[in-house]
Amino acid sequence: MKILLTGSTGQVGNALLQPLTELGQIIAPTRRELDLSQLDSIREAIARHQPDLIINPAAYTSVDQAESDIDLAHRINALAPQVIAQEAKNRNIGLIHFSTDYVFDGNKADHQGNWTPYLETDSAKPLNEYGKSKLAGDLAIQASGCQHLIFRTSWVYSSLGKNFLSSMLRLANDKDELRIVNDQWGAPTSAGWLANVTCAIIQQLQNANDKATWWTQHGGLYHMTAAGKTNWQEFATEIMRQSAPLNLLTKSAPVIHGIPSADYPTPACRPHNSSLDNSKFSREFKLPIPIWQDLLQTVLLEKAHVS
Ligand SMILES: NC(=O)c1ccc[n+]([C@@H]2O[C@H](COP(=O)([O-])OP(=O)(O)OC[C@H]3O[C@@H](n4cnc5c(N)ncnc54)[C@H](OP(=O)(O)O)[C@@H]3O)[C@@H](O)[C@H]2O)c1
């Protein structure tokens, strides 16, 4: 199986590189080799490489910057997936795409006013330009009629690159006190786990006798996050709690104060409730979904091992 992978310098794309090599021949152009904002070069690359499967974790992910860079975010997050999906449809090949909790407005609650997790069937109503561009990408893929899997995930981090985990570890070594938002709830999900379950699903596809039937039965939109939920302050506190015994902190952990989002204004509005219901994913693929604290431990152990 020949797999075209975008975004291999990003968190999820990079985590996919190694496990994917077990499954086939990987072509992973960098942005310099395939700029997704150039729609014709996407068509040209697919024609040149003739993949059997395309995996698209590449995205414009700067949520705040997207507020003022609307056209580019839309081009990369909506138009590029649309072109990829049209090519996948024309060539009768599969597409695996990643999307986000930020397609929702974060207000879903039960009668008592408690936040409840979003289902795949809930209406999306993004609060920010990033979410709007990602939702447009999801809808374009669905409308194309190509064989697809769209995995909506949340709060992605990894042991490499810039993310909430690396920011917290850097700040922990600089500051004695931190003020972190405590009224946005979601599930921190590691790029490594996302990569591993994506590969396990590709393996299920490869094991199927009839691939077209597999896509008919299993294709579609899924929520795919770690189990459990937390807020950013609790996530930061758990990072400190687990990092200290691994010697990832150079001094005692800072005191972490919770603050409301209103006290930390950002260009883009973020949903209060980012919790996604994973039961469709777990029913369909029968893969275990670890609790977010366990995924954090795996990533921190990896970080401690390499540092
Ligand atoms: N990060 C999160 O918290 C989060 C949460 C929910 C969902 N998601 C979704 O999960 C997926 C993976 O996210 P991630 O955290 O792995 O993203 P990431 O680390 O920000 O990586 C984004 C990747 O996209 C590439 N890219 C950006 N613009 C490009 C362009 N014009 N042409 C080609 N490549 C381009 C980047 O290349 P460069 O290295 O050259 O910039 C990078 O490889 C995305 O679909 C994202 O929307 C992420």
GROMACS .gro file of C-alpha atoms and ligand atoms in nm:
model
  355
    1MET     CA    1   0.000   0.000   0.000
    2LYS     CA    2   0.137   0.340  -0.103
    3ILE     CA    3   0.043   0.610   0.148
    4LEU     CA    4   0.068   0.985   0.087
    5LEU     CA    5   0.107   1.162   0.422
    6THR     CA    6   0.083   1.541   0.461
    7GLY     CA    7   0.196   1.742   0.764
    8SER     CA    8   0.480   1.509   0.862
    9THR     CA    9   0.659   1.795   1.041
   10GLY     CA   10   0.356   1.848   1.268
   11GLN     CA   11   0.264   1.666   1.588
   12VAL     CA   12   0.029   1.401   1.447
   13GLY     CA   13   0.201   1.368   1.109
   14ASN     CA   14   0.538   1.319   1.273
   15ALA     CA   15   0.400   1.061   1.515
   16LEU     CA   16   0.250   0.872   1.218
   17LEU     CA   17   0.574   0.846   1.024
   18GLN     CA   18   0.732   0.556   1.212
   19PRO     CA   19   0.429   0.327   1.269
   20LEU     CA   20   0.313   0.382   0.910
   21THR     CA   21   0.632   0.232   0.773
   22GLU     CA   22   0.505  -0.106   0.902
   23LEU     CA   23   0.200  -0.070   0.680
   24GLY     CA   24   0.332   0.036   0.344
   25GLN     CA   25   0.544   0.271   0.138
   26ILE     CA   26   0.522   0.623   0.277
   27ILE     CA   27   0.553   0.941   0.074
   28ALA     CA   28   0.566   1.235   0.312
   29PRO     CA   29   0.632   1.565   0.134
   30THR     CA   30   0.711   1.861   0.357
   31ARG     CA   31   0.538   2.196   0.307
   32ARG     CA   32   0.830   2.303   0.085
   33GLU     CA   33   0.770   2.000  -0.137
   34LEU     CA   34   0.390   2.023  -0.132
   35ASP     CA   35   0.233   2.351  -0.025
   36LEU     CA   36  -0.134   2.279   0.041
   37SER     CA   37  -0.227   2.640  -0.025
   38GLN     CA   38  -0.136   2.576  -0.391
   39LEU     CA   39  -0.434   2.369  -0.496
   40ASP     CA   40  -0.295   2.268  -0.836
   41SER     CA   41   0.018   2.129  -0.677
   42ILE     CA   42  -0.199   1.898  -0.465
   43ARG     CA   43  -0.358   1.754  -0.781
   44GLU     CA   44  -0.016   1.728  -0.942
   45ALA     CA   45   0.140   1.549  -0.641
   46ILE     CA   46  -0.142   1.296  -0.621
   47ALA     CA   47  -0.116   1.228  -0.996
   48ARG     CA   48   0.260   1.186  -0.967
   49HIS     CA   49   0.265   0.958  -0.662
   50GLN     CA   50  -0.051   0.755  -0.734
   51PRO     CA   51  -0.114   0.669  -0.367
   52ASP     CA   52  -0.359   0.400  -0.251
   53LEU     CA   53  -0.443   0.603   0.061
   54ILE     CA   54  -0.401   0.969   0.162
   55ILE     CA   55  -0.363   1.076   0.526
   56ASN     CA   56  -0.407   1.448   0.589
   57PRO     CA   57  -0.308   1.570   0.936
   58ALA     CA   58  -0.168   1.893   0.786
   59ALA     CA   59  -0.366   2.199   0.882
   60TYR     CA   60  -0.347   2.568   0.958
   61THR     CA   61  -0.352   2.524   1.338
   62SER     CA   62  -0.269   2.873   1.470
   63VAL     CA   63  -0.612   2.934   1.619
   64ASP     CA   64  -0.556   3.299   1.713
   65GLN     CA   65  -0.371   3.391   1.396
   66ALA     CA   66  -0.652   3.245   1.186
   67GLU     CA   67  -0.876   3.532   1.304
   68SER     CA   68  -0.675   3.773   1.089
   69ASP     CA   69  -0.547   3.524   0.830
   70ILE     CA   70  -0.889   3.397   0.727
   71ASP     CA   71  -0.817   3.334   0.359
   72LEU     CA   72  -0.505   3.125   0.414
   73ALA     CA   73  -0.668   2.924   0.697
   74HIS     CA   74  -0.966   2.856   0.469
   75ARG     CA   75  -0.741   2.758   0.181
   76ILE     CA   76  -0.543   2.504   0.387
   77ASN     CA   77  -0.823   2.374   0.610
   78ALA     CA   78  -1.117   2.380   0.370
   79LEU     CA   79  -1.009   2.408   0.005
   80ALA     CA   80  -0.709   2.174   0.025
   81PRO     CA   81  -0.912   1.891   0.187
   82GLN     CA   82  -1.182   1.952  -0.075
   83VAL     CA   83  -0.930   1.905  -0.357
   84ILE     CA   84  -0.776   1.600  -0.187
   85ALA     CA   85  -1.124   1.449  -0.143
   86GLN     CA   86  -1.217   1.512  -0.508
   87GLU     CA   87  -0.895   1.341  -0.616
   88ALA     CA   88  -0.963   1.051  -0.378
   89LYS     CA   89  -1.313   1.016  -0.522
   90ASN     CA   90  -1.189   1.026  -0.884
   91ARG     CA   91  -0.923   0.766  -0.813
   92ASN     CA   92  -1.138   0.551  -0.584
   93ILE     CA   93  -0.885   0.569  -0.300
   94GLY     CA   94  -0.937   0.635   0.071
   95LEU     CA   95  -0.875   0.955   0.268
   96ILE     CA   96  -0.806   0.982   0.641
   97HIS     CA   97  -0.844   1.337   0.767
   98PHE     CA   98  -0.819   1.501   1.110
   99SER     CA   99  -1.055   1.759   1.250
  100THR     CA  100  -1.127   1.937   1.573
  101ASP     CA  101  -1.349   1.991   1.877
  102TYR     CA  102  -1.345   2.362   1.781
  103VAL     CA  103  -1.621   2.296   1.524
  104PHE     CA  104  -1.861   2.310   1.825
  105ASP     CA  105  -1.974   2.616   2.019
  106GLY     CA  106  -1.909   2.451   2.356
  107ASN     CA  107  -2.254   2.510   2.505
  108LYS     CA  108  -2.394   2.155   2.504
  109ALA     CA  109  -2.545   2.081   2.846
  110ASP     CA  110  -2.814   1.864   3.007
  111HIS     CA  111  -3.128   1.994   3.177
  112GLN     CA  112  -2.934   2.063   3.499
  113GLY     CA  113  -2.685   2.274   3.305
  114ASN     CA  114  -2.400   2.020   3.324
  115TRP     CA  115  -2.177   2.008   3.016
  116THR     CA  116  -2.234   1.692   2.811
  117PRO     CA  117  -2.002   1.546   2.547
  118TYR     CA  118  -2.069   1.615   2.181
  119LEU     CA  119  -2.182   1.336   1.949
  120GLU     CA  120  -2.091   1.315   1.580
  121THR     CA  121  -2.457   1.391   1.503
  122ASP     CA  122  -2.463   1.719   1.701
  123SER     CA  123  -2.476   2.034   1.492
  124ALA     CA  124  -2.148   2.213   1.456
  125LYS     CA  125  -2.140   2.587   1.520
  126PRO     CA  126  -1.780   2.710   1.539
  127LEU     CA  127  -1.694   3.014   1.748
  128ASN     CA  128  -1.378   3.107   1.560
  129GLU     CA  129  -1.230   3.124   1.209
  130TYR     CA  130  -1.010   2.816   1.262
  131GLY     CA  131  -1.319   2.613   1.360
  132LYS     CA  132  -1.515   2.749   1.062
  133SER     CA  133  -1.236   2.656   0.821
  134LYS     CA  134  -1.202   2.305   0.969
  135LEU     CA  135  -1.578   2.249   0.956
  136ALA     CA  136  -1.581   2.358   0.590
  137GLY     CA  137  -1.309   2.096   0.527
  138ASP     CA  138  -1.514   1.822   0.698
  139LEU     CA  139  -1.825   1.912   0.499
  140ALA     CA  140  -1.635   1.922   0.170
  141ILE     CA  141  -1.492   1.574   0.231
  142GLN     CA  142  -1.836   1.437   0.318
  143ALA     CA  143  -1.991   1.603   0.011
  144SER     CA  144  -1.724   1.463  -0.223
  145GLY     CA  145  -1.851   1.109  -0.173
  146CYS     CA  146  -1.496   0.973  -0.140
  147GLN     CA  147  -1.413   0.683   0.092
  148HIS     CA  148  -1.312   0.869   0.406
  149LEU     CA  149  -1.251   0.869   0.776
  150ILE     CA  150  -1.262   1.203   0.956
  151PHE     CA  151  -1.125   1.189   1.310
  152ARG     CA  152  -1.222   1.485   1.527
  153THR     CA  153  -0.984   1.516   1.816
  154SER     CA  154  -0.895   1.769   2.086
  155TRP     CA  155  -0.613   1.938   2.280
  156VAL     CA  156  -0.331   1.761   2.092
  157TYR     CA  157   0.018   1.755   2.243
  158SER     CA  158   0.336   1.553   2.200
  159SER     CA  159   0.685   1.530   2.342
  160LEU     CA  160   0.819   1.740   2.054
  161GLY     CA  161   0.742   2.087   1.924
  162LYS     CA  162   0.533   2.372   2.060
  163ASN     CA  163   0.220   2.273   2.250
  164PHE     CA  164   0.058   2.317   2.593
  165LEU     CA  165   0.281   2.051   2.752
  166SER     CA  166   0.606   2.207   2.629
  167SER     CA  167   0.485   2.556   2.730
  168MET     CA  168   0.401   2.434   3.082
  169LEU     CA  169   0.740   2.264   3.126
  170ARG     CA  170   0.919   2.578   3.005
  171LEU     CA  171   0.713   2.805   3.232
  172ALA     CA  172   0.757   2.567   3.527
  173ASN     CA  173   1.130   2.620   3.509
  174ASP     CA  174   1.092   3.002   3.486
  175LYS     CA  175   0.803   3.096   3.714
  176ASP     CA  176   0.686   3.035   4.068
  177GLU     CA  177   0.320   3.103   3.995
  178LEU     CA  178   0.104   3.046   3.689
  179ARG     CA  179  -0.248   3.160   3.605
  180ILE     CA  180  -0.423   2.907   3.382
  181VAL     CA  181  -0.776   2.902   3.243
  182ASN     CA  182  -1.011   2.669   3.431
  183ASP     CA  183  -1.342   2.710   3.253
  184GLN     CA  184  -1.266   2.528   2.926
  185TRP     CA  185  -1.317   2.152   2.950
  186GLY     CA  186  -1.186   1.884   2.716
  187ALA     CA  187  -0.964   1.580   2.677
  188PRO     CA  188  -0.590   1.629   2.620
  189THR     CA  189  -0.493   1.374   2.356
  190SER     CA  190  -0.141   1.272   2.262
  191ALA     CA  191  -0.028   1.271   1.900
  192GLY     CA  192   0.139   0.934   1.960
  193TRP     CA  193  -0.187   0.769   2.061
  194LEU     CA  194  -0.370   0.926   1.766
  195ALA     CA  195  -0.102   0.788   1.535
  196ASN     CA  196  -0.115   0.441   1.689
  197VAL     CA  197  -0.494   0.406   1.667
  198THR     CA  198  -0.494   0.546   1.313
  199CYS     CA  199  -0.243   0.277   1.216
  200ALA     CA  200  -0.446   0.007   1.394
  201ILE     CA  201  -0.747   0.114   1.187
  202ILE     CA  202  -0.545   0.106   0.863
  203GLN     CA  203  -0.439  -0.244   0.964
  204GLN     CA  204  -0.808  -0.338   0.999
  205LEU     CA  205  -0.864  -0.200   0.647
  206GLN     CA  206  -0.569  -0.399   0.512
  207ASN     CA  207  -0.699  -0.718   0.674
  208ALA     CA  208  -1.040  -0.679   0.510
  209ASN     CA  209  -1.104  -0.908   0.214
  210ASP     CA  210  -1.321  -0.652   0.043
  211LYS     CA  211  -1.186  -0.298   0.090
  212ALA     CA  212  -1.485  -0.125  -0.069
  213THR     CA  213  -1.720  -0.300   0.173
  214TRP     CA  214  -1.491  -0.205   0.463
  215TRP     CA  215  -1.515   0.161   0.367
  216THR     CA  216  -1.893   0.137   0.331
  217GLN     CA  217  -1.923  -0.022   0.674
  218HIS     CA  218  -1.665   0.180   0.866
  219GLY     CA  219  -1.609   0.506   0.676
  220GLY     CA  220  -1.743   0.834   0.815
  221LEU     CA  221  -1.696   1.088   1.092
  222TYR     CA  222  -1.565   0.987   1.435
  223HIS     CA  223  -1.475   1.155   1.760
  224MET     CA  224  -1.133   1.027   1.868
  225THR     CA  225  -0.992   1.166   2.193
  226ALA     CA  226  -0.852   1.034   2.519
  227ALA     CA  227  -1.110   0.929   2.777
  228GLY     CA  228  -1.210   1.156   3.064
  229LYS     CA  229  -1.216   1.532   3.074
  230THR     CA  230  -1.032   1.811   3.246
  231ASN     CA  231  -0.966   2.184   3.221
  232TRP     CA  232  -0.639   2.359   3.134
  233GLN     CA  233  -0.555   2.437   3.499
  234GLU     CA  234  -0.604   2.073   3.602
  235PHE     CA  235  -0.406   1.958   3.298
  236ALA     CA  236  -0.120   2.191   3.396
  237THR     CA  237  -0.135   2.065   3.756
  238GLU     CA  238  -0.123   1.702   3.639
  239ILE     CA  239   0.175   1.784   3.412
  240MET     CA  240   0.363   1.919   3.718
  241ARG     CA  241   0.256   1.625   3.938
  242GLN     CA  242   0.380   1.365   3.690
  243SER     CA  243   0.691   1.556   3.575
  244ALA     CA  244   0.850   1.613   3.916
  245PRO     CA  245   0.940   1.247   3.988
  246LEU     CA  246   1.075   1.212   3.632
  247ASN     CA  247   1.319   1.499   3.693
  248LEU     CA  248   1.165   1.705   3.415
  249LEU     CA  249   1.145   2.011   3.642
  250THR     CA  250   1.459   2.199   3.737
  251LYS     CA  251   1.301   2.351   4.050
  252SER     CA  252   0.990   2.303   4.262
  253ALA     CA  253   0.667   2.316   4.063
  254PRO     CA  254   0.495   2.656   4.038
  255VAL     CA  255   0.168   2.726   4.218
  256ILE     CA  256  -0.108   2.711   3.959
  257HIS     CA  257  -0.405   2.945   3.999
  258GLY     CA  258  -0.724   2.889   3.801
  259ILE     CA  259  -0.866   3.187   3.611
  260PRO     CA  260  -1.173   3.232   3.391
  261SER     CA  261  -1.125   3.266   3.013
  262ALA     CA  262  -1.247   3.625   3.049
  263ASP     CA  263  -0.923   3.706   3.236
  264TYR     CA  264  -0.711   3.565   2.952
  265PRO     CA  265  -0.843   3.737   2.639
  266THR     CA  266  -0.729   3.592   2.307
  267PRO     CA  267  -0.815   3.697   1.949
  268ALA     CA  268  -1.013   3.372   1.897
  269CYS     CA  269  -1.300   3.268   2.122
  270ARG     CA  270  -1.271   2.910   2.248
  271PRO     CA  271  -1.552   2.671   2.346
  272HIS     CA  272  -1.613   2.610   2.717
  273ASN     CA  273  -1.717   2.252   2.657
  274SER     CA  274  -1.484   2.068   2.420
  275SER     CA  275  -1.575   1.723   2.537
  276LEU     CA  276  -1.631   1.471   2.256
  277ASP     CA  277  -1.821   1.144   2.300
  278ASN     CA  278  -1.598   0.859   2.174
  279SER     CA  279  -1.849   0.576   2.190
  280LYS     CA  280  -1.904   0.549   1.813
  281PHE     CA  281  -1.528   0.515   1.764
  282SER     CA  282  -1.492   0.253   2.033
  283ARG     CA  283  -1.795   0.054   1.910
  284GLU     CA  284  -1.679   0.056   1.549
  285PHE     CA  285  -1.307  -0.016   1.584
  286LYS     CA  286  -1.298  -0.201   1.918
  287LEU     CA  287  -0.981  -0.023   2.026
  288PRO     CA  288  -0.915   0.071   2.389
  289ILE     CA  289  -0.936   0.442   2.473
  290PRO     CA  290  -0.697   0.532   2.757
  291ILE     CA  291  -0.773   0.798   3.014
  292TRP     CA  292  -0.593   1.128   2.940
  293GLN     CA  293  -0.369   1.100   3.250
  294ASP     CA  294  -0.227   0.769   3.120
  295LEU     CA  295  -0.150   0.917   2.778
  296LEU     CA  296   0.027   1.204   2.953
  297GLN     CA  297   0.237   0.958   3.150
  298THR     CA  298   0.345   0.779   2.831
  299VAL     CA  299   0.454   1.107   2.672
  300LEU     CA  300   0.637   1.228   2.984
  301LEU     CA  301   0.821   0.896   3.018
  302GLU     CA  302   0.929   0.932   2.655
  303LYS     CA  303   1.043   1.289   2.725
  304ALA     CA  304   1.233   1.184   3.038
  305HIS     CA  305   1.398   0.905   2.842
  306VAL     CA  306   1.529   1.133   2.566
  307SER     CA  307   1.630   1.431   2.783
  308LIG     N1  308  -0.313   2.082   1.790
  308LIG     C1  309  -0.431   2.065   1.848
  308LIG     O1  310  -0.451   2.095   1.965
  308LIG     C2  311  -0.546   2.005   1.768
  308LIG     C3  312  -0.670   1.990   1.833
  308LIG     C4  313  -0.775   1.934   1.762
  308LIG     C5  314  -0.757   1.893   1.631
  308LIG     N2  315  -0.637   1.911   1.571
  308LIG     C6  316  -0.623   1.871   1.431
  308LIG     O2  317  -0.533   1.762   1.428
  308LIG     C7  318  -0.456   1.768   1.307
  308LIG     C8  319  -0.309   1.760   1.340
  308LIG     O3  320  -0.275   1.872   1.422
  308LIG     P1  321  -0.125   1.894   1.474
  308LIG     O4  322  -0.135   1.939   1.615
  308LIG     O5  323  -0.042   1.775   1.439
  308LIG     O6  324  -0.082   2.018   1.385
  308LIG     P2  325   0.061   2.089   1.381
  308LIG     O7  326   0.154   2.026   1.477
  308LIG     O8  327   0.035   2.236   1.390
  308LIG     O9  328   0.113   2.054   1.237
  308LIG     C9  329   0.051   2.108   1.123
  308LIG    C10  330   0.121   2.051   1.002
  308LIG    O10  331   0.057   2.106   0.886
  308LIG    C11  332   0.161   2.154   0.801
  308LIG     N3  333   0.114   2.263   0.717
  308LIG    C12  334   0.063   2.382   0.756
  308LIG     N4  335   0.039   2.458   0.649
  308LIG    C13  336   0.077   2.386   0.540
  308LIG    C14  337   0.078   2.411   0.400
  308LIG     N5  338   0.038   2.528   0.348
  308LIG     N6  339   0.122   2.313   0.317
  308LIG    C15  340   0.167   2.196   0.367
  308LIG     N7  341   0.169   2.166   0.498
  308LIG    C16  342   0.124   2.262   0.584
  308LIG    C17  343   0.270   2.201   0.895
  308LIG    O11  344   0.390   2.215   0.823
  308LIG     P3  345   0.507   2.314   0.878
  308LIG    O12  346   0.581   2.235   0.983
  308LIG    O13  347   0.590   2.342   0.758
  308LIG    O14  348   0.440   2.435   0.935
  308LIG    C18  349   0.271   2.085   0.993
  308LIG    O15  350   0.340   1.975   0.940
  308LIG    C19  351  -0.501   1.894   1.235
  308LIG    O16  352  -0.600   1.862   1.142
  308LIG    C20  353  -0.562   1.979   1.344
  308LIG    O17  354  -0.661   2.066   1.291
  308LIG    C21  355  -0.530   1.964   1.638
   0.00000   0.00000   0.00000
